[in-house]
Short mmCIF file of C-alpha atoms in Angstrom, two decimals:
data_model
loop_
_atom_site.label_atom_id
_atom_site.label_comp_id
_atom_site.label_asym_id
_atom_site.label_seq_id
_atom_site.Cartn_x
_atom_site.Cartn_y
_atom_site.Cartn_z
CA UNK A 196 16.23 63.56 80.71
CA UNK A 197 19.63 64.47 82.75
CA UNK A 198 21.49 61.82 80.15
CA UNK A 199 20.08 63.94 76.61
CA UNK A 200 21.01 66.94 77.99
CA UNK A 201 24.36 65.22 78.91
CA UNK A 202 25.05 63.92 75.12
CA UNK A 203 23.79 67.07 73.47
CA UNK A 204 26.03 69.37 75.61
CA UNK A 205 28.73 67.30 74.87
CA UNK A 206 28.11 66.99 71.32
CA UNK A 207 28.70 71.00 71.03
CA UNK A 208 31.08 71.48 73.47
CA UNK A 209 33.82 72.17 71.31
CA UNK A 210 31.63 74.51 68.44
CA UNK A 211 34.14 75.15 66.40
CA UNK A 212 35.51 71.55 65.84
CA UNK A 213 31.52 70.32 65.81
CA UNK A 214 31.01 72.82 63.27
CA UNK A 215 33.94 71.92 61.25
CA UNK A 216 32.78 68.35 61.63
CA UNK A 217 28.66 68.68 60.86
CA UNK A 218 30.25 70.75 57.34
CA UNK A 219 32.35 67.81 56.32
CA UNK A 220 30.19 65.64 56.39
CA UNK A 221 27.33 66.99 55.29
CA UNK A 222 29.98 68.24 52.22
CA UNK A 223 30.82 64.15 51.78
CA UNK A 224 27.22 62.81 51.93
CA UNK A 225 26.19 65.40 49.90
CA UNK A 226 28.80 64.00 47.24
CA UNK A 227 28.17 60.31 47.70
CA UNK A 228 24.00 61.25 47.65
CA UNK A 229 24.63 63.09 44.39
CA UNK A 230 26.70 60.43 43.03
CA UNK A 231 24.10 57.11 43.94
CA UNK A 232 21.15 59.43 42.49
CA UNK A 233 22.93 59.99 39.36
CA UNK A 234 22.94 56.21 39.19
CA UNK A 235 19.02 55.76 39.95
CA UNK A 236 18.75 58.21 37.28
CA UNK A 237 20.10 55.89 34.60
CA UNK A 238 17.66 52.98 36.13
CA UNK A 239 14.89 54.97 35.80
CA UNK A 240 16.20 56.12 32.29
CA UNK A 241 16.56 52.34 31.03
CA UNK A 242 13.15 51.85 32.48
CA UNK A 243 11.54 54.32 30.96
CA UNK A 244 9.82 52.31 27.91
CA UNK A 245 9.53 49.38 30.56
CA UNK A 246 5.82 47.84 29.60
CA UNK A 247 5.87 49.02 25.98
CA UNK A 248 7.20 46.22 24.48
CA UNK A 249 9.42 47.96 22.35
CA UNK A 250 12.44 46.45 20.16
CA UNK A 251 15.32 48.05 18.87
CA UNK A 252 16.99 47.08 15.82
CA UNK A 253 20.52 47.77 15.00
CA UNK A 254 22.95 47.31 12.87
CA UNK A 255 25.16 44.51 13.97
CA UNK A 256 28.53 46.10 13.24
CA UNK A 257 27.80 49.07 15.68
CA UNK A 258 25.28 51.58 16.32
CA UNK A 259 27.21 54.28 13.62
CA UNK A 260 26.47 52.15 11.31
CA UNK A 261 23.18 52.49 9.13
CA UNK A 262 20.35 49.92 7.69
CA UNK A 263 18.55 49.79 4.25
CA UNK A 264 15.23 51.04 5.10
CA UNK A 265 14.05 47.75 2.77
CA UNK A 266 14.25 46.03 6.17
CA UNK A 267 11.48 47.15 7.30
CA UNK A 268 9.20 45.31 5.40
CA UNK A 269 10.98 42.11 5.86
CA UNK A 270 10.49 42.83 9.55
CA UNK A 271 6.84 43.94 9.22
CA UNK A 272 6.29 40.39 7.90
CA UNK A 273 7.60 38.37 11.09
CA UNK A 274 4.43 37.01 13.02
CA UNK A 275 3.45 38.87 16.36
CA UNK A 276 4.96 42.52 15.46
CA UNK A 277 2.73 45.37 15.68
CA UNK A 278 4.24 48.04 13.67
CA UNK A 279 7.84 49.28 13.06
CA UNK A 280 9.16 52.85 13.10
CA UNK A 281 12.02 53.89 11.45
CA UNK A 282 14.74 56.61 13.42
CA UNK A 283 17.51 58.41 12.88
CA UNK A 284 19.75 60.29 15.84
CA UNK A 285 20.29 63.34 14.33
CA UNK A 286 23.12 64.78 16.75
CA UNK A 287 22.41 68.83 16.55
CA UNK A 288 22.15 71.85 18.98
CA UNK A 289 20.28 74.85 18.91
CA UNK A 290 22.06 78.27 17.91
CA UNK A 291 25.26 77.47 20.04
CA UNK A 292 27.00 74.25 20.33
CA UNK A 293 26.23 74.40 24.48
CA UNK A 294 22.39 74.06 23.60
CA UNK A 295 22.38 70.22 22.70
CA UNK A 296 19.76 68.19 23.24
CA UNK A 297 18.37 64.85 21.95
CA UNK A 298 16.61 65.02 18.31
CA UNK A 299 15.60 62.59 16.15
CA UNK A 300 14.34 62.10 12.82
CA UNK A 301 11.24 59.45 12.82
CA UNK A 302 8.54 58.02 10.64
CA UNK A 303 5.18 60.18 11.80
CA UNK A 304 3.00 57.42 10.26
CA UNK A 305 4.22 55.02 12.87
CA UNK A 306 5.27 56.76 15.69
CA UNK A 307 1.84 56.84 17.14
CA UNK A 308 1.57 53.16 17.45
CA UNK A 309 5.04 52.58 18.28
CA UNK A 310 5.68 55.40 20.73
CA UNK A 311 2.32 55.27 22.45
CA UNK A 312 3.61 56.39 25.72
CA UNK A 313 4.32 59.97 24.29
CA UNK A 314 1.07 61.41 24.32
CA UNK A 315 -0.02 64.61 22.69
CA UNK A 316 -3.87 65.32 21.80
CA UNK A 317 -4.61 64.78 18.58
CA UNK A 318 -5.23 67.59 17.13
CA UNK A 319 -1.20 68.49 18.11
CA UNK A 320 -0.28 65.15 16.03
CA UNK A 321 -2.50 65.54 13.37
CA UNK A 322 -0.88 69.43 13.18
CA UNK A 323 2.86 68.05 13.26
CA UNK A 324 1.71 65.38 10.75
CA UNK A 325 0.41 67.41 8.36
CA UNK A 326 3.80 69.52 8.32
CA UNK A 327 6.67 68.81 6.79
CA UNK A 328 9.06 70.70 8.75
CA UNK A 329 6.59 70.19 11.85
CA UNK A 330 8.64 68.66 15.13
CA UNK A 331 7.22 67.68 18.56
CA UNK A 332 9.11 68.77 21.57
CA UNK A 333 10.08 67.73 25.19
CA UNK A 334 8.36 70.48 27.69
CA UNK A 335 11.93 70.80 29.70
CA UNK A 336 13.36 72.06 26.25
CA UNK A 337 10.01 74.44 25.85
CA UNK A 338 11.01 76.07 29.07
CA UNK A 339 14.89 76.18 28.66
CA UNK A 340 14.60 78.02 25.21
CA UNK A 341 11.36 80.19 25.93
CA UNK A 342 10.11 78.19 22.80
CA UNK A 343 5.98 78.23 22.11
CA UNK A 344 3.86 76.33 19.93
CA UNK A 345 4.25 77.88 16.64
CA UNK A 346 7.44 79.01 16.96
CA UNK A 347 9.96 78.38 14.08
CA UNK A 348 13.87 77.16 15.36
CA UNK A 349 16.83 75.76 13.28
CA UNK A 350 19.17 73.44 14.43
CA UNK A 351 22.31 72.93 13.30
CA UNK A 352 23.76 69.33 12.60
CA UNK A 353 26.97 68.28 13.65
CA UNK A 354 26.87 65.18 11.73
CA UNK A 355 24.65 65.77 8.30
CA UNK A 356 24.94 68.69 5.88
CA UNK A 357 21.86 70.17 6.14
CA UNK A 358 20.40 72.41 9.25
CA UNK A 359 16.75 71.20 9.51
CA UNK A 360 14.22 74.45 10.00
CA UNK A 361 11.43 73.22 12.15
CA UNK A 362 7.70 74.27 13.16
CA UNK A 363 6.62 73.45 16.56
CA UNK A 364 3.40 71.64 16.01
CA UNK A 365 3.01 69.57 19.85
CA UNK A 366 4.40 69.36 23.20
CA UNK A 367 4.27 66.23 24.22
CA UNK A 368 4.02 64.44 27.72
CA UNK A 369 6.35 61.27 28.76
CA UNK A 370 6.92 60.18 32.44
CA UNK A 371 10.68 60.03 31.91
CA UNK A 372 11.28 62.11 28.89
CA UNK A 373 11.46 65.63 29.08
CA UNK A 374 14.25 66.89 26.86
CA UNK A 375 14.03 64.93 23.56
CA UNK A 376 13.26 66.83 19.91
CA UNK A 377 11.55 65.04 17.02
CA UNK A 378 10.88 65.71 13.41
CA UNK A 379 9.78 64.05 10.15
CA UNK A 380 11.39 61.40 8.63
CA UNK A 381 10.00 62.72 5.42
CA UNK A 382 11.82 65.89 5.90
CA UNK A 383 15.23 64.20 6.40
CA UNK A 384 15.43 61.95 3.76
CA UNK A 385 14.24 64.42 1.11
CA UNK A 386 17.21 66.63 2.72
CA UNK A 387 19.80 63.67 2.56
CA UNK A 388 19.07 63.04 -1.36
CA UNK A 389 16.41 59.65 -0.39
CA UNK A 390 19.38 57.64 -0.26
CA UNK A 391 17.61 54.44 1.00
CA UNK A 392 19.35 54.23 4.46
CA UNK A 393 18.38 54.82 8.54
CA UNK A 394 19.71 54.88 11.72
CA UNK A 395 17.50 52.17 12.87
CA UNK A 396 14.47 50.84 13.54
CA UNK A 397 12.28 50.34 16.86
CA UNK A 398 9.25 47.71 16.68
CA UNK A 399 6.00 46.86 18.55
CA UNK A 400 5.77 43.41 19.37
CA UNK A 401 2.21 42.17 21.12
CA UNK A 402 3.07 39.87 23.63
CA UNK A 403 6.08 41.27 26.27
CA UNK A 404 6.73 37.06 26.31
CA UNK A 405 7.27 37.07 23.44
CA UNK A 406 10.05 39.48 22.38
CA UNK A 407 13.03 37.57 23.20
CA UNK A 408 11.72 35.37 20.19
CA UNK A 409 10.67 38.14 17.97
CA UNK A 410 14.18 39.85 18.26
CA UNK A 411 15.90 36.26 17.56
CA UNK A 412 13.93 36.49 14.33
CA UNK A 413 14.72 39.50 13.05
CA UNK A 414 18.57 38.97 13.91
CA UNK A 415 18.00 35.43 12.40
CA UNK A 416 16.26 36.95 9.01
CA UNK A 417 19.20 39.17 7.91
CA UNK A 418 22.34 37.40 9.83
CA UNK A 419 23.67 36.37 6.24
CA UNK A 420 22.86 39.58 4.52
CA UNK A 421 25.63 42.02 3.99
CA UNK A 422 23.47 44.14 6.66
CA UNK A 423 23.10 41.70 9.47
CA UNK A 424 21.38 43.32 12.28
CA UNK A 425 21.07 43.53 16.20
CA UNK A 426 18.25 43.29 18.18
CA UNK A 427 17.39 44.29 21.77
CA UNK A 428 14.47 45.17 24.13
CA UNK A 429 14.07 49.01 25.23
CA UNK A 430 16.16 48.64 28.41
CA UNK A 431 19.11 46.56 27.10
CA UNK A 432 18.92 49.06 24.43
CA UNK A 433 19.26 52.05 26.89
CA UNK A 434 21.85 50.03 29.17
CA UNK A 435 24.21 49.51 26.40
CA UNK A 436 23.91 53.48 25.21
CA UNK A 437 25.17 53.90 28.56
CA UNK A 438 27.74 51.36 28.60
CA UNK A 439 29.58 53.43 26.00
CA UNK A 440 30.56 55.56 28.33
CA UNK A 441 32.27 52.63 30.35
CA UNK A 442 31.12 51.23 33.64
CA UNK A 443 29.66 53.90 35.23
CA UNK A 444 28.32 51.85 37.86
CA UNK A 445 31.22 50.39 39.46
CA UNK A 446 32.98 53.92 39.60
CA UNK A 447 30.30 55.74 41.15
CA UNK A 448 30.05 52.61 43.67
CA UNK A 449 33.90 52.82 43.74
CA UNK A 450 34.41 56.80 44.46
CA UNK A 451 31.26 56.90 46.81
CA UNK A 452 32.86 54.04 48.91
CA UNK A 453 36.45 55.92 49.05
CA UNK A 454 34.32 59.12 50.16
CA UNK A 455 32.84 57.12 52.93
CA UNK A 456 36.00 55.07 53.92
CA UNK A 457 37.65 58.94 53.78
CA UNK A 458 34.71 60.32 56.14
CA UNK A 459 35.70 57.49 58.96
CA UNK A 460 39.33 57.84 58.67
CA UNK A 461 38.64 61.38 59.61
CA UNK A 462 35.57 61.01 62.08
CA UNK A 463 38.03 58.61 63.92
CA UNK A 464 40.59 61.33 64.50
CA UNK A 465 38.35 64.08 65.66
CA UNK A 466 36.71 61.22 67.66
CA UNK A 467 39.49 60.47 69.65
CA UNK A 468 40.77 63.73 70.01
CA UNK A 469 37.67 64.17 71.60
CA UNK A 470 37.78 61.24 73.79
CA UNK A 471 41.21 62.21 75.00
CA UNK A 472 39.81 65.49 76.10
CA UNK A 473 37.64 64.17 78.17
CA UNK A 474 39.35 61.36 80.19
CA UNK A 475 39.15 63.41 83.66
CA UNK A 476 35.68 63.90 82.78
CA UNK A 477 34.98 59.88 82.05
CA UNK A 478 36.71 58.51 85.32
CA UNK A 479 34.83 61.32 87.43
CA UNK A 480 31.45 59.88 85.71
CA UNK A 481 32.57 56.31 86.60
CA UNK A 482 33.34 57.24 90.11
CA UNK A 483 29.96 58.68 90.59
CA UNK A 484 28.26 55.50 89.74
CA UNK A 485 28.15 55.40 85.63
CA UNK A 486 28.50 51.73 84.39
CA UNK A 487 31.20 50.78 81.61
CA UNK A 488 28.00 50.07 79.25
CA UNK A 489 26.59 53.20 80.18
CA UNK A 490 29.62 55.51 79.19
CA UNK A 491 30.38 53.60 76.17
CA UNK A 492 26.57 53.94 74.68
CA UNK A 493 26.37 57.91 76.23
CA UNK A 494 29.58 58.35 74.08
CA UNK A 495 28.88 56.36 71.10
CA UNK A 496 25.44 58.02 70.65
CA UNK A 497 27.24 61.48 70.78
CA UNK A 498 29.55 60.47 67.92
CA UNK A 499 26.66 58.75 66.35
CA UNK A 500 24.60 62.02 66.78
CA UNK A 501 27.29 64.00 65.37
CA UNK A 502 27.70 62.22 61.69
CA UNK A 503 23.67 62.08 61.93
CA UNK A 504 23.15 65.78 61.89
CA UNK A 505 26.51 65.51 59.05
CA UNK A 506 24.37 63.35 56.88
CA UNK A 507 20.88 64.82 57.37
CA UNK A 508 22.36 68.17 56.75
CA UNK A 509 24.30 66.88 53.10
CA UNK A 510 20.83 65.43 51.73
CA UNK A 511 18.93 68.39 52.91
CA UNK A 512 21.11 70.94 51.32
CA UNK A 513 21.12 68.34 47.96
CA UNK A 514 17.27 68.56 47.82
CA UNK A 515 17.39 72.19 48.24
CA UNK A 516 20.18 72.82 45.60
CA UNK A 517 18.81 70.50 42.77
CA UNK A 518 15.43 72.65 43.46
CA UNK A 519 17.17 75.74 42.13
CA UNK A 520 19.48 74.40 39.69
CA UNK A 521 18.44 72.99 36.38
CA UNK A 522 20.76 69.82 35.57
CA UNK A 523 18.82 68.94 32.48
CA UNK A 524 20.32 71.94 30.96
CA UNK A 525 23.48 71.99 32.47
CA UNK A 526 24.13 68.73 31.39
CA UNK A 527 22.41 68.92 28.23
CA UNK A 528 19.47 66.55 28.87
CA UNK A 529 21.70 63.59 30.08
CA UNK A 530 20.31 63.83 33.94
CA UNK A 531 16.51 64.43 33.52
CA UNK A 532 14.04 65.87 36.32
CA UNK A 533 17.56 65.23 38.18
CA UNK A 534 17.10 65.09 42.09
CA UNK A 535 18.29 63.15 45.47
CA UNK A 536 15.92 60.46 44.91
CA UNK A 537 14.60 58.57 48.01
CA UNK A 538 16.81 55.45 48.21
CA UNK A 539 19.95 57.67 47.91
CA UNK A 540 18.59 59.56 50.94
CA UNK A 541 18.19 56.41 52.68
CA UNK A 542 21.13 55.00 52.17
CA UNK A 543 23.48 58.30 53.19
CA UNK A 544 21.40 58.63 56.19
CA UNK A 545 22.10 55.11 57.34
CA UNK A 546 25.47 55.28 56.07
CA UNK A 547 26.04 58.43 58.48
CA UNK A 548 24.77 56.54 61.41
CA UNK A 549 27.28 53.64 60.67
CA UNK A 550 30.20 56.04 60.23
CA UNK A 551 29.66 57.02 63.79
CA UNK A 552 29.72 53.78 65.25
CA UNK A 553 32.95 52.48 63.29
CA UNK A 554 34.71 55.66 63.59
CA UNK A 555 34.01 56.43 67.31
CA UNK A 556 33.78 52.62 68.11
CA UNK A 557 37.59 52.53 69.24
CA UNK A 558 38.17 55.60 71.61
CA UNK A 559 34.16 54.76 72.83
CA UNK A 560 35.84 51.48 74.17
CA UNK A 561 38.96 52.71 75.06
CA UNK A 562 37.18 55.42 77.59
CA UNK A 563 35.06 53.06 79.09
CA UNK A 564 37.65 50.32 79.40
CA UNK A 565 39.21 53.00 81.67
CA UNK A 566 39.76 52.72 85.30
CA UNK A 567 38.95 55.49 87.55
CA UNK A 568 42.23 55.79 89.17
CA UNK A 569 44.38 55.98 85.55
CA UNK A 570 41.43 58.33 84.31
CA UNK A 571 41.69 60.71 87.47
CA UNK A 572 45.56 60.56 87.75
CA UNK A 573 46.46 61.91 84.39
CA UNK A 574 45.88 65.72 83.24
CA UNK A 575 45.12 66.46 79.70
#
C-alpha cells in the first residue's frame, strides 16, 4: 500500500509538467487512434458485400471508361450467374457542391436480386419501381438533409448534362452503407438520348467457389472485342477504388509510427529530467533498504503510469468527439458510421504502455545503477 501511494505521489509531483505530459499524449494517441480507425474503416468498407457473391465488371481500359449495355446478355448466358445489374456512378451533389454524396443510376428490375443485402419492404420497392423519377436513399443522407419519404430533391451532375429530379420512394437498410443515393436506370438513359452505353455491370454468381472462374469467363468472352472488360469480386473491387487514391495504408502506418517514435523522443526527455530531479531522493531510498530491482520497477511503473493515463485519456476523448461530430458529412460519405473502433483502442493503449518502458527505460536504469554515496553527494 505504502509503495502505490509512493508511485502515484510521484507521478504528480511536478503538476504542471504531468499535466503538460498526460495532454501530449493523449493529443498524439488521439492522432495515431484516429488515423488506424480510418484504416479499419476502409476494411470494413471493402467487406461490406463480403458473402454476397457479387462481381464487378469493368471496362478493361479503366473505370472512366463505359460498356455497351449488349454485354449483358452475353454475360447472362455464362453458366452459374444469377442475374446481372447494370450501374452507372453518376457523380452529383445536392443544391451546393459541399453536399456530395454517392448516387447511382441502376437497373430496378435487377437490383433486388443482385443487391439483396439492401433491404427495404416491399411495398417501398414496389413504390420506387413503379416511378420513374423514384430513388431509394441511405438513412445517414435522410438525416443530414431533413429529407422524408415523399419528398422531391434535384441533384445536380457534375459529369452529365442533365440534373435528375427525384421522388423519394424507400429508405433502405445496409450494415455498412449509410450514405449512398440510387435512381432508375430507366430515367437516365431516356435523359442521356438511350445511347446504348453504362458504367458497368455487377453480377450474382451462385457458388462464392466459384467466382474466380465466372469472372475469368466473362474477361475471357469479350478480351478480343473492341470492349474487352475487367472483372473482380466486391472487395478487390472496393480495394482498388481505394487504391486510386494511392497507398493509403502504408502512410497512415508510416505517419502513425513517426507520431509514436515522436511521443518517446519526448517522453525520454521529460523522463530524465525527472529522474535527475530526484537523485537525492533515489540514494536516500537505497540507503533505507530499497533494492536496485525495486527502484527501477517503482520508477518504471511511474513513467509507465504516466503515458497510460496519456493514452487512455486520447481514445477517451476520440470516442467522445466522433459521438458529437458527424464525419459522414464532413467528409461527404467517405468515412461512414466513423468511430475509434476497438482494435485501434487496443493497440494505442498498448502502444502507451510500451512508450513508457522505452522512453523511461534509460534514466529508470541509470537511477538504480546509482550508488548511494554518488546519489547523496551531489545537489540538484
Amino acid at each position: 500500500m505504502k509503495v502505490t501511494k509512493l508511485i502515484l505521489r510521484n507521478v504528480f509531483r511536478n503538476k504542471m509538467r504531468s499535466a503538460l505530459t498526460v495532454l501530449l499524449m493523449a493529443a498524439i494517441f488521439f492522432f495515431v487512434a484516429t488515423l488506424l480507425s480510418i484504416l479499419e474503416n476502409f476494411t470494413m468498407f471493402s467487406d461490406a458485400g463480403k458473402g454476397q457473391n457479387r462481381l464487378a465488371v469493368q471496362s478493361a481500359i479503366s473505370l472512366a471508361n463505359v460498356l455497351p449495355i449488349a454485354h449483358e446478355a452475353k454475360i447472362r448466358q455464362i453458366p452459374g450467374i444469377v442475374d446481372a445489374c447494370e450501374m452507372q456512378w453518376f457523380g452529383a451533389y445536392y443544391k451546393e457542391p459541399k453536399n456530395f454524396f454517392a448516387n447511382f443510376a441502376v437497373d430496378h428490375r435487377h437490383m433486388k436480386t443482385v443487391f439483396d443485402d439492401y433491404h427495404m419492404s416491399d411495398a417501398e420497392f414496389q413504390a420506387f419501381a413503379n416511378d420513374r423519377q423514384g430513388a431509394i436513399v441511405g438513412p445517414e443522407l435522410m438525416k443530414r438533409f431533413g429529407w422524408k419519404v415523399g419528398d422531391r430533391i434535384t441533384l445536380k451532375s457534375t459529369i452529365f448534362p442533365m440534373n435528375p429530379e427525384l421522388n423519394i420512394r424507400a429508405v433502405y437498410e445496409h450494415p455498412v452503407d449509410t450514405s449512398s443515393l440510387m435512381f432508375h436506370m430507366d430515367y437516365f438513359q431516356q435523359a442521356m438520348g438511350n445511347q446504348g452505353w453504362v458504367g458497368m455491370f455487377w453480377v450474382k454468381v451462385k457458388d462464392a467457389k466459384n467466382m474466380n472462374a465466372v469472372g475469368k469467363q466473362i474477361d475471357d468472352m469479350f478480351r478480343n472485342s473492341t470492349d474487352p472488360t475487367e472483372t473482380f469480386t466486391e472487395k478487390e473491387f472496393q480495394l482498388n477504388f481505394l487504391s486510386m487514391m494511392g497507398d493509403i495504408k502504408l502512410l497512415f502506418h508510416s505517419i502513425s509510427l513517426c507520431a509514436i517514435f515522436m511521443v518517446i523522443m519526448l517522453a525520454a526527455i521529460t523522463m530524465s529530467m525527472s529522474a535527475r530531479e530526484r537523485v537525492t531522493e533515489i540514494a536516500v531510498l537505497k540507503a533505507i533498504g530499497f533494492s536496485r530491482r525495486l527502484v527501477l520497477m517503482l520508477m518504471l511503473i511511474e513513467f509507465t503510469t504516466l503515458t497510460f493515463i496519456g493514452g487512455i485519456a486520447g481514445v477517451i476523448a476520440g470516442k467522445l468527439v466522433y459521438r458529437v461530430v458527424n464525419m459522414t458529412k464532413i467528409t461527404q460519405g467517405f468515412l461512414v458510421n466513423f468511430t475509434l473502433f476497438p482494435n485501434s483502442i487496443v493497440i494505442c493503449i498498448a502502444a502507451s504502455v510500451a512508450v513508457g518502458i522505452v522512453a523511461g527505460g534509460w534514466p529508470a536504469m541509470r537511477s538504480a545503477k546509482m550508488s548511494v554515496v554518488d546519489g547523496l553527494r551531489r545537489v540538484v
